[in-house]
Amino acid sequence: MIIDFEYQPVLEDYKKNGDMLLGSILKILENSGNKHSDTAGDAILEGSNNGKAWVLTDWMIDIITYPKYGDKILARTWSETVNHPLICTRDFEMYCNGELSVKGTTKWILLDLATNRPCKLTPEIIDKYQPEDRHTYEDNKLPRLVAPENFSRETPIAIRRLDIDFNDHVHNLTYLDYALEGLPEEVFNKRDFKKLRISYKLAVKAGEEIVCKYAQIEGRHICCIYGKDNDLRTQIEFD
């Protein structure tokens, strides 16, 4: 099942130069995935209230061209054929005025909220999404991220109440905001990244103390979000 999602951008989706914000691109792709789940009869909120929740573990995004203010936006998503009992892959494309602008992929697990352990993906769950034999990337294995040994910058992050989503932890897109806050000023001001990679390790919850640590290695801007005990929660790389 391939789902198309037309999005009407608003002013806050853009930077001053008219390029769409990276966070808005992810938001559009995420909402296309939500539409897919609703169409498949697997409503996200209903599942969470019944004790199971889809949890995002990884993003990988390539930006061919940034959508511009006034562009007509269409996001396309589908689930790949499932080849692992615990992991499913959702792919994305974004079109601006009919031209491919962004492509990406994500990895997901279905989490039992009572045990905090992944659930096996049953044929019934998989069939709801009608997986496609189609791939955004030929290599389905995402590059492994390795945290740097040394960092050049540290930024304490204050968790707001509004950062917490319906699963009672920081929403996955909010980690991108934390990473952007941790970038050096000159990098943040430009932020014309062409690649984004996110790996979620451990959820952040309300009341926790976290810090975003930054390093630049071989042209990649790496932001690692750590908890109070220096446990890595999320790693985000911009390129």
Short mmCIF file of N, CA and C in Angstrom, two decimals, residues 42 51-55 82-88 108-113 115-129:
data_model
loop_
_atom_site.label_atom_id
_atom_site.label_comp_id
_atom_site.label_asym_id
_atom_site.label_seq_id
_atom_site.Cartn_x
_atom_site.Cartn_y
_atom_site.Cartn_z
N ASP A 42 -4.80 0.78 11.92
CA ASP A 42 -3.88 0.60 13.05
C ASP A 42 -3.61 1.97 13.67
N GLY A 51 -1.95 -0.48 25.12
CA GLY A 51 -0.74 -1.07 25.69
C GLY A 51 0.38 -1.39 24.73
N LYS A 52 0.23 -1.02 23.44
CA LYS A 52 1.29 -1.25 22.48
C LYS A 52 1.51 0.02 21.67
N ALA A 53 2.76 0.28 21.33
CA ALA A 53 3.07 1.51 20.61
C ALA A 53 4.18 1.26 19.60
N TRP A 54 4.02 1.82 18.42
CA TRP A 54 5.09 1.81 17.44
C TRP A 54 6.16 2.79 17.90
N VAL A 55 7.40 2.33 17.97
CA VAL A 55 8.51 3.17 18.43
C VAL A 55 9.54 3.29 17.32
N VAL A 82 8.64 -7.19 5.16
CA VAL A 82 9.24 -7.42 6.47
C VAL A 82 10.15 -8.65 6.43
N ASN A 83 11.43 -8.45 6.79
CA ASN A 83 12.39 -9.55 6.76
C ASN A 83 12.99 -9.84 8.12
N HIS A 84 12.46 -9.18 9.15
CA HIS A 84 12.96 -9.38 10.52
C HIS A 84 11.74 -9.50 11.43
N PRO A 85 11.75 -10.44 12.38
CA PRO A 85 10.56 -10.67 13.22
C PRO A 85 10.20 -9.51 14.13
N LEU A 86 11.14 -8.57 14.35
CA LEU A 86 10.88 -7.49 15.31
C LEU A 86 10.95 -6.10 14.69
N ILE A 87 11.45 -5.98 13.47
CA ILE A 87 11.72 -4.66 12.89
C ILE A 87 10.99 -4.49 11.57
N CYS A 88 10.38 -3.33 11.39
CA CYS A 88 9.80 -3.02 10.09
C CYS A 88 10.42 -1.73 9.56
N TRP A 108 11.35 0.77 12.70
CA TRP A 108 10.37 0.80 13.78
C TRP A 108 10.31 -0.55 14.48
N ILE A 109 9.95 -0.50 15.77
CA ILE A 109 9.59 -1.71 16.51
C ILE A 109 8.24 -1.47 17.17
N LEU A 110 7.50 -2.55 17.41
CA LEU A 110 6.24 -2.48 18.14
C LEU A 110 6.53 -2.84 19.58
N LEU A 111 6.34 -1.87 20.48
CA LEU A 111 6.75 -2.04 21.88
C LEU A 111 5.56 -2.37 22.77
N ASP A 112 5.74 -3.38 23.63
CA ASP A 112 4.78 -3.67 24.69
C ASP A 112 5.05 -2.69 25.82
N LEU A 113 4.12 -1.80 26.09
CA LEU A 113 4.35 -0.74 27.08
C LEU A 113 4.40 -1.27 28.51
N THR A 115 5.80 -4.31 29.45
CA THR A 115 7.08 -4.99 29.66
C THR A 115 8.27 -4.20 29.12
N ASN A 116 7.98 -3.18 28.30
CA ASN A 116 9.01 -2.39 27.64
C ASN A 116 9.90 -3.24 26.74
N ARG A 117 9.30 -4.26 26.14
CA ARG A 117 10.03 -5.15 25.24
C ARG A 117 9.35 -5.18 23.87
N PRO A 118 10.13 -5.37 22.80
CA PRO A 118 9.54 -5.43 21.46
C PRO A 118 8.61 -6.62 21.30
N CYS A 119 7.57 -6.41 20.52
CA CYS A 119 6.62 -7.49 20.21
C CYS A 119 6.99 -8.10 18.85
N LYS A 120 6.74 -9.37 18.71
CA LYS A 120 6.94 -10.02 17.42
C LYS A 120 5.88 -9.51 16.45
N LEU A 121 6.31 -9.23 15.23
CA LEU A 121 5.39 -8.72 14.21
C LEU A 121 4.62 -9.89 13.59
N THR A 122 3.36 -9.98 13.90
CA THR A 122 2.54 -11.08 13.42
C THR A 122 2.11 -10.84 11.97
N PRO A 123 1.77 -11.91 11.25
CA PRO A 123 1.25 -11.73 9.89
C PRO A 123 0.04 -10.80 9.84
N GLU A 124 -0.78 -10.84 10.88
CA GLU A 124 -1.97 -9.97 10.92
C GLU A 124 -1.57 -8.49 10.91
N ILE A 125 -0.57 -8.15 11.72
CA ILE A 125 -0.11 -6.75 11.77
C ILE A 125 0.53 -6.36 10.45
N ILE A 126 1.39 -7.23 9.93
CA ILE A 126 2.10 -6.93 8.68
C ILE A 126 1.12 -6.75 7.53
N ASP A 127 0.13 -7.64 7.43
CA ASP A 127 -0.80 -7.60 6.31
C ASP A 127 -1.63 -6.32 6.28
N LYS A 128 -1.87 -5.74 7.45
CA LYS A 128 -2.63 -4.49 7.49
C LYS A 128 -1.98 -3.40 6.64
N TYR A 129 -0.64 -3.40 6.62
CA TYR A 129 0.09 -2.34 5.92
C TYR A 129 0.38 -2.65 4.45
#
